[in-house]
PDB file of C-alpha atoms in Angstrom:
ATOM      1  CA  MET A   7     111.537 201.370 121.536  1.00 41.00           C
ATOM      2  CA  ARG A   8     114.216 199.038 122.956  1.00 41.00           C
ATOM      3  CA  LEU A   9     112.635 196.090 121.094  1.00 38.00           C
ATOM      4  CA  LEU A  10     112.653 198.077 117.842  1.00 34.00           C
ATOM      5  CA  HIS A  11     116.323 198.938 118.348  1.00 40.00           C
ATOM      6  CA  SER A  12     117.126 195.279 118.998  1.00 43.00           C
ATOM      7  CA  LEU A  13     115.282 194.174 115.860  1.00 38.00           C
ATOM      8  CA  ASN A  14     117.036 196.842 113.793  1.00 41.00           C
ATOM      9  CA  GLN A  15     120.400 195.665 115.126  1.00 45.00           C
ATOM     10  CA  LYS A  16     119.559 192.080 114.274  1.00 47.00           C
ATOM     11  CA  TYR A  17     118.406 193.007 110.765  1.00 36.00           C
ATOM     12  CA  ARG A  18     121.528 195.088 110.169  1.00 39.00           C
ATOM     13  CA  PHE A  19     123.854 192.279 111.296  1.00 45.00           C
ATOM     14  CA  PHE A  20     122.341 189.596 109.106  1.00 45.00           C
ATOM     15  CA  SER A  21     121.657 191.770 106.056  1.00 40.00           C
ATOM     16  CA  ILE A  22     125.246 193.027 106.021  1.00 37.00           C
ATOM     17  CA  CYS A  23     126.665 189.525 106.145  1.00 43.00           C
ATOM     18  CA  LYS A  24     124.448 188.124 103.377  1.00 46.00           C
ATOM     19  CA  ARG A  25     126.942 186.667 100.909  1.00 54.00           C
ATOM     20  CA  GLY A  26     127.880 183.476  99.099  1.00 71.00           C
ATOM     21  CA  LEU A  27     127.291 180.114 100.730  1.00 87.00           C
ATOM     22  CA  MET A  28     129.989 179.399 103.318  1.00 95.00           C
ATOM     23  CA  ASP A  29     131.461 175.919 103.617  1.00 97.00           C
ATOM     24  CA  THR A  30     131.434 174.174 106.976  1.00 98.00           C
ATOM     25  CA  VAL A  31     134.517 172.587 108.517  1.00 98.00           C
ATOM     26  CA  TYR A  32     135.536 170.008 111.083  1.00 98.00           C
ATOM     27  CA  ILE A  33     138.924 170.582 112.693  1.00 98.00           C
ATOM     28  CA  SER A  34     140.755 167.965 114.727  1.00 97.00           C
ATOM     29  CA  HIS A  35     142.322 170.145 117.402  1.00 95.00           C
ATOM     30  CA  GLY A  36     144.086 167.209 119.064  1.00 89.00           C
ATOM     31  CA  SER A  37     146.259 167.919 122.078  1.00 89.00           C
ATOM     32  CA  PRO A  38     146.331 171.329 123.807  1.00 92.00           C
ATOM     33  CA  MET A  39     150.109 171.099 123.337  1.00 93.00           C
ATOM     34  CA  MET A  40     149.587 172.250 119.759  1.00 93.00           C
ATOM     35  CA  ALA A  41     149.403 175.766 121.234  1.00 95.00           C
ATOM     36  CA  ILE A  42     153.154 175.705 121.990  1.00 96.00           C
ATOM     37  CA  ASP A  43     154.590 172.633 120.210  1.00 94.00           C
ATOM     38  CA  GLU A  44     155.809 173.692 116.767  1.00 94.00           C
ATOM     39  CA  SER A  45     156.543 170.087 115.755  1.00 93.00           C
ATOM     40  CA  ILE A  46     152.842 169.130 115.516  1.00 93.00           C
ATOM     41  CA  PRO A  47     152.040 169.110 111.757  1.00 94.00           C
ATOM     42  CA  ALA A  48     148.421 170.239 112.212  1.00 96.00           C
ATOM     43  CA  ARG A  49     149.702 173.504 113.672  1.00 96.00           C
ATOM     44  CA  LYS A  50     151.458 174.296 110.383  1.00 96.00           C
ATOM     45  CA  PHE A  51     148.245 173.538 108.481  1.00 97.00           C
ATOM     46  CA  LEU A  52     146.167 175.860 110.651  1.00 98.00           C
ATOM     47  CA  LYS A  53     148.685 178.677 110.227  1.00 97.00           C
ATOM     48  CA  THR A  54     148.062 178.546 106.454  1.00 97.00           C
ATOM     49  CA  TRP A  55     144.286 178.673 106.916  1.00 97.00           C
ATOM     50  CA  GLN A  56     143.707 182.140 105.479  1.00 96.00           C
ATOM     51  CA  GLN A  57     145.766 181.291 102.408  1.00 93.00           C
ATOM     52  CA  ILE A  58     143.511 178.316 101.676  1.00 89.00           C
ATOM     53  CA  PHE A  59     140.151 179.655 102.898  1.00 92.00           C
ATOM     54  CA  LYS A  60     140.223 183.180 101.582  1.00 90.00           C
ATOM     55  CA  GLU A  61     136.673 184.296 102.409  1.00 93.00           C
ATOM     56  CA  ARG A  62     136.636 186.041 105.763  1.00 96.00           C
ATOM     57  CA  PRO A  63     133.627 185.042 107.877  1.00 97.00           C
ATOM     58  CA  LYS A  64     131.386 187.628 109.486  1.00 97.00           C
ATOM     59  CA  ALA A  65     131.418 185.524 112.664  1.00 98.00           C
ATOM     60  CA  ILE A  66     132.360 181.990 113.704  1.00 98.00           C
ATOM     61  CA  LEU A  67     130.120 179.434 115.386  1.00 98.00           C
ATOM     62  CA  VAL A  68     132.217 176.732 117.056  1.00 98.00           C
ATOM     63  CA  ILE A  69     130.821 173.423 118.236  1.00 98.00           C
ATOM     64  CA  SER A  70     133.528 172.216 120.604  1.00 97.00           C
ATOM     65  CA  GLY A  71     133.946 168.774 122.101  1.00 97.00           C
ATOM     66  CA  HIS A  72     134.886 170.487 125.360  1.00 97.00           C
ATOM     67  CA  TRP A  73     131.420 171.839 126.131  1.00 98.00           C
ATOM     68  CA  ASP A  74     128.885 169.168 126.997  1.00 98.00           C
ATOM     69  CA  THR A  75     125.445 170.102 128.368  1.00 98.00           C
ATOM     70  CA  LYS A  76     122.137 168.343 128.873  1.00 98.00           C
ATOM     71  CA  GLU A  77     120.435 170.613 126.316  1.00 98.00           C
ATOM     72  CA  PRO A  78     121.825 172.894 123.581  1.00 98.00           C
ATOM     73  CA  THR A  79     123.449 175.999 125.032  1.00 98.00           C
ATOM     74  CA  VAL A  80     125.057 179.051 123.421  1.00 98.00           C
ATOM     75  CA  ASN A  81     127.400 181.504 125.068  1.00 98.00           C
ATOM     76  CA  VAL A  82     126.050 185.035 124.939  1.00 98.00           C
ATOM     77  CA  VAL A  83     128.880 187.405 125.782  1.00 98.00           C
ATOM     78  CA  ASN A  84     130.321 190.631 124.435  1.00 98.00           C
ATOM     79  CA  ARG A  85     133.941 189.512 124.894  1.00 98.00           C
ATOM     80  CA  ASN A  86     135.200 185.932 125.200  1.00 98.00           C
ATOM     81  CA  ASP A  87     137.569 185.080 128.028  1.00 98.00           C
ATOM     82  CA  THR A  88     140.192 182.354 127.568  1.00 98.00           C
ATOM     83  CA  ILE A  89     139.268 179.132 129.395  1.00 98.00           C
ATOM     84  CA  TYR A  90     142.177 176.913 130.487  1.00 97.00           C
ATOM     85  CA  ASP A  91     140.272 173.636 130.630  1.00 95.00           C
ATOM     86  CA  PHE A  92     143.321 171.376 130.922  1.00 93.00           C
ATOM     87  CA  TYR A  93     145.620 170.356 133.741  1.00 91.00           C
ATOM     88  CA  GLY A  94     149.292 169.492 134.225  1.00 92.00           C
ATOM     89  CA  PHE A  95     150.609 171.244 131.120  1.00 95.00           C
ATOM     90  CA  PRO A  96     153.592 173.641 130.892  1.00 95.00           C
ATOM     91  CA  LYS A  97     153.058 176.937 132.701  1.00 96.00           C
ATOM     92  CA  SER A  98     153.527 178.907 129.476  1.00 96.00           C
ATOM     93  CA  MET A  99     150.218 177.548 128.182  1.00 95.00           C
ATOM     94  CA  TYR A 100     148.327 179.236 131.007  1.00 96.00           C
ATOM     95  CA  LYS A 101     149.737 182.599 129.953  1.00 96.00           C
ATOM     96  CA  LEU A 102     148.357 182.415 126.415  1.00 97.00           C
ATOM     97  CA  LYS A 103     145.400 184.680 125.705  1.00 97.00           C
ATOM     98  CA  TYR A 104     142.825 184.524 122.934  1.00 98.00           C
ATOM     99  CA  THR A 105     139.925 186.854 123.610  1.00 98.00           C
ATOM    100  CA  PRO A 106     137.871 187.446 120.447  1.00 98.00           C
ATOM    101  CA  PRO A 107     134.678 189.501 120.520  1.00 98.00           C
ATOM    102  CA  GLY A 108     131.575 187.597 121.486  1.00 98.00           C
ATOM    103  CA  ALA A 109     128.718 187.233 119.022  1.00 98.00           C
ATOM    104  CA  PRO A 110     125.522 187.753 121.034  1.00 98.00           C
ATOM    105  CA  LEU A 111     123.399 188.401 117.940  1.00 98.00           C
ATOM    106  CA  LEU A 112     124.647 185.179 116.379  1.00 98.00           C
ATOM    107  CA  ALA A 113     123.918 183.333 119.630  1.00 98.00           C
ATOM    108  CA  LYS A 114     120.326 184.585 119.533  1.00 98.00           C
ATOM    109  CA  ARG A 115     120.065 183.562 115.873  1.00 98.00           C
ATOM    110  CA  VAL A 116     121.345 180.057 116.670  1.00 98.00           C
ATOM    111  CA  LYS A 117     118.770 179.750 119.440  1.00 98.00           C
ATOM    112  CA  GLU A 118     116.027 180.955 117.102  1.00 98.00           C
ATOM    113  CA  LEU A 119     116.938 178.435 114.372  1.00 98.00           C
ATOM    114  CA  LEU A 120     117.189 175.503 116.766  1.00 98.00           C
ATOM    115  CA  MET A 121     113.876 176.242 118.453  1.00 98.00           C
ATOM    116  CA  ALA A 122     112.169 176.654 115.067  1.00 98.00           C
ATOM    117  CA  ASN A 123     113.391 173.176 114.126  1.00 97.00           C
ATOM    118  CA  GLY A 124     112.135 171.165 117.071  1.00 96.00           C
ATOM    119  CA  PHE A 125     114.822 171.767 119.693  1.00 97.00           C
ATOM    120  CA  LYS A 126     112.421 172.956 122.345  1.00 95.00           C
ATOM    121  CA  ARG A 127     114.911 174.131 124.956  1.00 97.00           C
ATOM    122  CA  VAL A 128     118.002 176.129 124.065  1.00 98.00           C
ATOM    123  CA  HIS A 129     119.826 177.851 126.888  1.00 98.00           C
ATOM    124  CA  GLU A 130     122.015 180.948 127.120  1.00 98.00           C
ATOM    125  CA  ASP A 131     125.233 181.035 129.118  1.00 98.00           C
ATOM    126  CA  LYS A 132     126.116 184.668 129.772  1.00 98.00           C
ATOM    127  CA  THR A 133     129.495 184.080 131.424  1.00 97.00           C
ATOM    128  CA  ARG A 134     131.289 181.366 129.451  1.00 98.00           C
ATOM    129  CA  GLY A 135     134.229 182.251 127.212  1.00 98.00           C
ATOM    130  CA  VAL A 136     136.058 180.013 124.724  1.00 98.00           C
ATOM    131  CA  ASP A 137     137.529 176.628 125.714  1.00 97.00           C
ATOM    132  CA  HIS A 138     140.740 175.241 124.213  1.00 97.00           C
ATOM    133  CA  GLY A 139     138.808 173.329 121.555  1.00 97.00           C
ATOM    134  CA  THR A 140     138.022 176.777 120.186  1.00 98.00           C
ATOM    135  CA  TRP A 141     140.929 179.065 121.024  1.00 98.00           C
ATOM    136  CA  VAL A 142     143.810 176.723 120.253  1.00 98.00           C
ATOM    137  CA  PRO A 143     142.912 176.241 116.560  1.00 98.00           C
ATOM    138  CA  LEU A 144     141.590 179.798 116.147  1.00 98.00           C
ATOM    139  CA  MET A 145     144.785 181.370 117.476  1.00 98.00           C
ATOM    140  CA  PHE A 146     146.484 180.008 114.339  1.00 98.00           C
ATOM    141  CA  MET A 147     143.567 180.339 111.916  1.00 98.00           C
ATOM    142  CA  TYR A 148     142.690 183.935 112.857  1.00 98.00           C
ATOM    143  CA  PRO A 149     145.518 185.157 115.128  1.00 98.00           C
ATOM    144  CA  GLU A 150     144.223 188.734 115.182  1.00 98.00           C
ATOM    145  CA  ALA A 151     141.260 187.523 117.296  1.00 98.00           C
ATOM    146  CA  ASP A 152     139.074 190.168 115.679  1.00 98.00           C
ATOM    147  CA  ILE A 153     136.255 187.959 114.358  1.00 98.00           C
ATOM    148  CA  PRO A 154     133.265 187.482 116.714  1.00 98.00           C
ATOM    149  CA  VAL A 155     133.002 183.948 118.092  1.00 98.00           C
ATOM    150  CA  CYS A 156     130.064 182.054 119.573  1.00 98.00           C
ATOM    151  CA  GLN A 157     130.145 178.537 121.013  1.00 98.00           C
ATOM    152  CA  LEU A 158     127.409 175.885 120.916  1.00 98.00           C
ATOM    153  CA  SER A 159     127.511 172.848 123.205  1.00 98.00           C
ATOM    154  CA  VAL A 160     127.155 169.139 122.394  1.00 98.00           C
ATOM    155  CA  GLN A 161     124.912 166.625 124.161  1.00 98.00           C
ATOM    156  CA  THR A 162     126.816 163.408 124.724  1.00 98.00           C
ATOM    157  CA  ASP A 163     123.765 161.532 125.980  1.00 97.00           C
ATOM    158  CA  ARG A 164     122.291 161.834 122.463  1.00 98.00           C
ATOM    159  CA  ASP A 165     123.487 160.226 119.212  1.00 98.00           C
ATOM    160  CA  GLY A 166     125.061 161.148 115.897  1.00 98.00           C
ATOM    161  CA  THR A 167     121.726 161.595 114.118  1.00 98.00           C
ATOM    162  CA  TYR A 168     120.603 164.105 116.758  1.00 98.00           C
ATOM    163  CA  HIS A 169     123.723 166.193 116.153  1.00 98.00           C
ATOM    164  CA  TYR A 170     123.391 165.867 112.382  1.00 98.00           C
ATOM    165  CA  ASN A 171     119.851 167.254 112.662  1.00 98.00           C
ATOM    166  CA  LEU A 172     121.117 170.006 114.941  1.00 98.00           C
ATOM    167  CA  GLY A 173     123.512 170.945 112.148  1.00 98.00           C
ATOM    168  CA  LYS A 174     120.719 170.871 109.554  1.00 98.00           C
ATOM    169  CA  ALA A 175     118.806 173.431 111.601  1.00 98.00           C
ATOM    170  CA  LEU A 176     121.817 175.759 111.441  1.00 98.00           C
ATOM    171  CA  ALA A 177     122.243 175.558 107.654  1.00 97.00           C
ATOM    172  CA  PRO A 178     120.795 179.062 106.964  1.00 97.00           C
ATOM    173  CA  LEU A 179     123.789 180.559 108.759  1.00 98.00           C
ATOM    174  CA  ARG A 180     125.975 179.590 105.790  1.00 97.00           C
ATOM    175  CA  GLU A 181     124.080 182.170 103.713  1.00 95.00           C
ATOM    176  CA  GLU A 182     124.713 184.802 106.379  1.00 97.00           C
ATOM    177  CA  GLY A 183     128.504 184.762 106.296  1.00 96.00           C
ATOM    178  CA  ILE A 184     128.899 182.512 109.342  1.00 98.00           C
ATOM    179  CA  LEU A 185     131.649 179.898 109.472  1.00 98.00           C
ATOM    180  CA  ILE A 186     130.264 176.794 111.198  1.00 98.00           C
ATOM    181  CA  MET A 187     133.210 174.918 112.665  1.00 98.00           C
ATOM    182  CA  GLY A 188     133.143 171.622 114.499  1.00 98.00           C
ATOM    183  CA  SER A 189     136.198 171.148 116.713  1.00 98.00           C
ATOM    184  CA  GLY A 190     137.099 167.748 118.100  1.00 97.00           C
ATOM    185  CA  ALA A 191     139.351 164.822 117.183  1.00 96.00           C
ATOM    186  CA  THR A 192     138.918 162.177 114.497  1.00 97.00           C
ATOM    187  CA  THR A 193     140.176 159.594 116.974  1.00 97.00           C
ATOM    188  CA  HIS A 194     140.041 160.365 120.691  1.00 95.00           C
ATOM    189  CA  ASN A 195     141.019 157.602 123.074  1.00 94.00           C
ATOM    190  CA  LEU A 196     143.341 159.346 125.514  1.00 88.00           C
ATOM    191  CA  GLY A 197     144.127 156.135 127.379  1.00 86.00           C
ATOM    192  CA  THR A 198     145.893 154.737 124.314  1.00 90.00           C
ATOM    193  CA  MET A 199     148.141 157.718 123.507  1.00 87.00           C
ATOM    194  CA  GLN A 200     151.848 157.022 123.047  1.00 89.00           C
ATOM    195  CA  PRO A 201     154.978 159.201 122.786  1.00 89.00           C
ATOM    196  CA  SER A 202     155.247 161.351 119.652  1.00 84.00           C
ATOM    197  CA  GLY A 203     156.583 159.384 116.699  1.00 86.00           C
ATOM    198  CA  SER A 204     155.018 156.101 117.832  1.00 91.00           C
ATOM    199  CA  PRO A 205     153.531 153.897 115.086  1.00 94.00           C
ATOM    200  CA  VAL A 206     149.803 154.090 114.439  1.00 96.00           C
ATOM    201  CA  PRO A 207     148.021 150.966 115.729  1.00 96.00           C
ATOM    202  CA  SER A 208     145.796 148.990 113.379  1.00 97.00           C
ATOM    203  CA  TRP A 209     142.510 149.859 115.097  1.00 97.00           C
ATOM    204  CA  ALA A 210     143.128 153.613 114.811  1.00 97.00           C
ATOM    205  CA  LEU A 211     144.179 153.343 111.173  1.00 98.00           C
ATOM    206  CA  GLN A 212     141.145 151.219 110.299  1.00 98.00           C
ATOM    207  CA  PHE A 213     138.682 153.628 111.896  1.00 98.00           C
ATOM    208  CA  ASP A 214     140.363 156.689 110.398  1.00 98.00           C
ATOM    209  CA  THR A 215     140.370 155.122 106.904  1.00 98.00           C
ATOM    210  CA  TRP A 216     136.749 154.011 107.221  1.00 98.00           C
ATOM    211  CA  LEU A 217     135.701 157.519 108.210  1.00 98.00           C
ATOM    212  CA  LYS A 218     137.619 159.135 105.348  1.00 98.00           C
ATOM    213  CA  ASN A 219     136.048 156.788 102.787  1.00 98.00           C
ATOM    214  CA  ALA A 220     132.556 157.218 104.248  1.00 98.00           C
ATOM    215  CA  LEU A 221     132.807 161.022 104.160  1.00 98.00           C
ATOM    216  CA  LEU A 222     134.351 161.287 100.706  1.00 98.00           C
ATOM    217  CA  GLU A 223     131.720 158.892  99.325  1.00 97.00           C
ATOM    218  CA  GLY A 224     128.891 160.855 100.952  1.00 96.00           C
ATOM    219  CA  ARG A 225     127.799 157.983 103.217  1.00 97.00           C
ATOM    220  CA  TYR A 226     126.692 160.362 105.943  1.00 97.00           C
ATOM    221  CA  GLU A 227     124.079 157.990 107.327  1.00 97.00           C
ATOM    222  CA  ASP A 228     126.864 155.497 108.023  1.00 98.00           C
ATOM    223  CA  VAL A 229     128.794 158.221 109.863  1.00 98.00           C
ATOM    224  CA  ASN A 230     125.682 159.023 111.901  1.00 98.00           C
ATOM    225  CA  HIS A 231     125.694 155.369 113.020  1.00 98.00           C
ATOM    226  CA  TYR A 232     129.471 155.040 113.292  1.00 98.00           C
ATOM    227  CA  ASP A 233     129.242 153.254 116.642  1.00 95.00           C
ATOM    228  CA  SER A 234     127.633 150.222 114.981  1.00 96.00           C
ATOM    229  CA  ARG A 235     128.948 150.497 111.401  1.00 98.00           C
ATOM    230  CA  ALA A 236     132.578 151.587 111.724  1.00 98.00           C
ATOM    231  CA  PRO A 237     135.424 149.243 112.658  1.00 98.00           C
ATOM    232  CA  TYR A 238     136.564 150.013 116.202  1.00 97.00           C
ATOM    233  CA  GLY A 239     134.079 152.877 116.584  1.00 97.00           C
ATOM    234  CA  LYS A 240     133.922 152.512 120.346  1.00 96.00           C
ATOM    235  CA  MET A 241     137.690 152.140 120.587  1.00 97.00           C
ATOM    236  CA  ALA A 242     138.265 155.324 118.594  1.00 97.00           C
ATOM    237  CA  HIS A 243     135.675 157.208 120.641  1.00 97.00           C
ATOM    238  CA  PRO A 244     134.979 155.662 124.064  1.00 96.00           C
ATOM    239  CA  TRP A 245     133.083 158.909 124.727  1.00 96.00           C
ATOM    240  CA  PRO A 246     131.562 160.771 121.754  1.00 97.00           C
ATOM    241  CA  ASP A 247     132.169 164.392 122.803  1.00 97.00           C
ATOM    242  CA  HIS A 248     134.971 164.963 120.280  1.00 97.00           C
ATOM    243  CA  PHE A 249     133.145 163.255 117.415  1.00 98.00           C
ATOM    244  CA  TYR A 250     129.720 164.898 117.545  1.00 98.00           C
ATOM    245  CA  PRO A 251     131.073 168.270 116.348  1.00 98.00           C
ATOM    246  CA  LEU A 252     131.741 166.468 113.037  1.00 98.00           C
ATOM    247  CA  HIS A 253     128.068 165.519 112.770  1.00 98.00           C
ATOM    248  CA  VAL A 254     126.997 169.127 113.305  1.00 98.00           C
ATOM    249  CA  ALA A 255     129.348 170.438 110.592  1.00 98.00           C
ATOM    250  CA  MET A 256     128.237 167.635 108.284  1.00 98.00           C
ATOM    251  CA  GLY A 257     124.532 168.294 108.852  1.00 98.00           C
ATOM    252  CA  ALA A 258     124.887 172.048 108.412  1.00 98.00           C
ATOM    253  CA  ALA A 259     126.351 171.528 104.932  1.00 97.00           C
ATOM    254  CA  GLY A 260     123.351 169.481 103.727  1.00 90.00           C
ATOM    255  CA  GLU A 261     122.757 165.851 102.798  1.00 86.00           C
ATOM    256  CA  ASN A 262     124.238 166.284  99.297  1.00 90.00           C
ATOM    257  CA  ALA A 263     127.340 168.139 100.485  1.00 96.00           C
ATOM    258  CA  LYS A 264     130.718 167.129  99.145  1.00 97.00           C
ATOM    259  CA  ALA A 265     133.382 166.359 101.746  1.00 98.00           C
ATOM    260  CA  LYS A 266     137.067 167.084 101.245  1.00 98.00           C
ATOM    261  CA  LEU A 267     139.990 165.985 103.410  1.00 98.00           C
ATOM    262  CA  VAL A 268     141.938 169.213 103.969  1.00 97.00           C
ATOM    263  CA  HIS A 269     144.561 167.928 106.387  1.00 97.00           C
ATOM    264  CA  HIS A 270     145.778 164.602 107.695  1.00 98.00           C
ATOM    265  CA  SER A 271     148.493 163.755 110.205  1.00 97.00           C
ATOM    266  CA  TRP A 272     149.063 161.657 113.312  1.00 96.00           C
ATOM    267  CA  ASP A 273     150.617 162.316 116.698  1.00 94.00           C
ATOM    268  CA  ASN A 274     151.007 160.352 119.926  1.00 93.00           C
ATOM    269  CA  GLY A 275     150.399 157.135 117.998  1.00 90.00           C
ATOM    270  CA  THR A 276     146.615 157.135 118.139  1.00 95.00           C
ATOM    271  CA  LEU A 277     145.629 160.790 117.690  1.00 95.00           C
ATOM    272  CA  SER A 278     144.411 161.532 114.169  1.00 97.00           C
ATOM    273  CA  TYR A 279     144.353 165.187 113.126  1.00 97.00           C
ATOM    274  CA  ALA A 280     142.221 164.541 110.022  1.00 98.00           C
ATOM    275  CA  SER A 281     140.195 167.663 109.195  1.00 98.00           C
ATOM    276  CA  TYR A 282     137.382 168.038 106.672  1.00 98.00           C
ATOM    277  CA  GLN A 283     135.657 170.704 104.626  1.00 98.00           C
ATOM    278  CA  PHE A 284     132.024 170.356 103.515  1.00 98.00           C
ATOM    279  CA  THR A 285     130.748 172.155 100.420  1.00 96.00           C
ATOM    280  CA  ALA A 286     127.044 172.220  99.585  1.00 91.00           C
ATOM    281  CA  ARG A 287     126.202 170.958  96.110  1.00 80.00           C
ATOM    282  CA  LYS A 288     124.229 173.394  94.008  1.00 68.00           C
TER     283      LYS A 288
END
């Protein structure tokens, strides 16, 4: 009887949210300071999100660069707590709260899709909330915090192609009203950051431009192998945690998807806030 109830719940959730094909997105969330610093241009962009992206998702699946595990893991909770996974910032940031509903049915669906597509082990974390790669952008995109949110981890010991294929496995979610959102940073070399207003160094500009051209031209295989094909790939991403969410969003949209640059700005000299939208071609 309990199994039947669970199956009925699952059917109800996904039949209700059957709708047009959702786009996928990759958001450069940049510095946690965006939560309180009104001068960061990307903050203004995110606050206009619902004016630009008018279709309200049934739930949101976030692949955040701040959750790295050995194997894919989803958080299965009824209510997301706010995780303060940063240190040495102003005290006011630790008072901010963003506690959207969890999405346990979506988490189970993600696990089901991944396992059906060759990802043999997918784990459930029943205590984890949302890290700042999720709550900082979402507090501007959907400030009411009333849309269920589920997080999926990255695996930094794997490569871009692995994460692209992970995204491909999740593609059916776009037909179920789920917004698939990668959250990271287009360039992420914290050791090179400068004061706000500093000029952008050549290496950062070259990588950022290469990525934009590759995405807009649909050269997704080049992006999968960015570490060997992009100028200054390793300089832009000494560690790939903030870049792999892009590959997931890209893969989930499909190999013929059209990419669109929806925001572009710089801060701290080397931190690109370039964000992209992926629309499946019919």
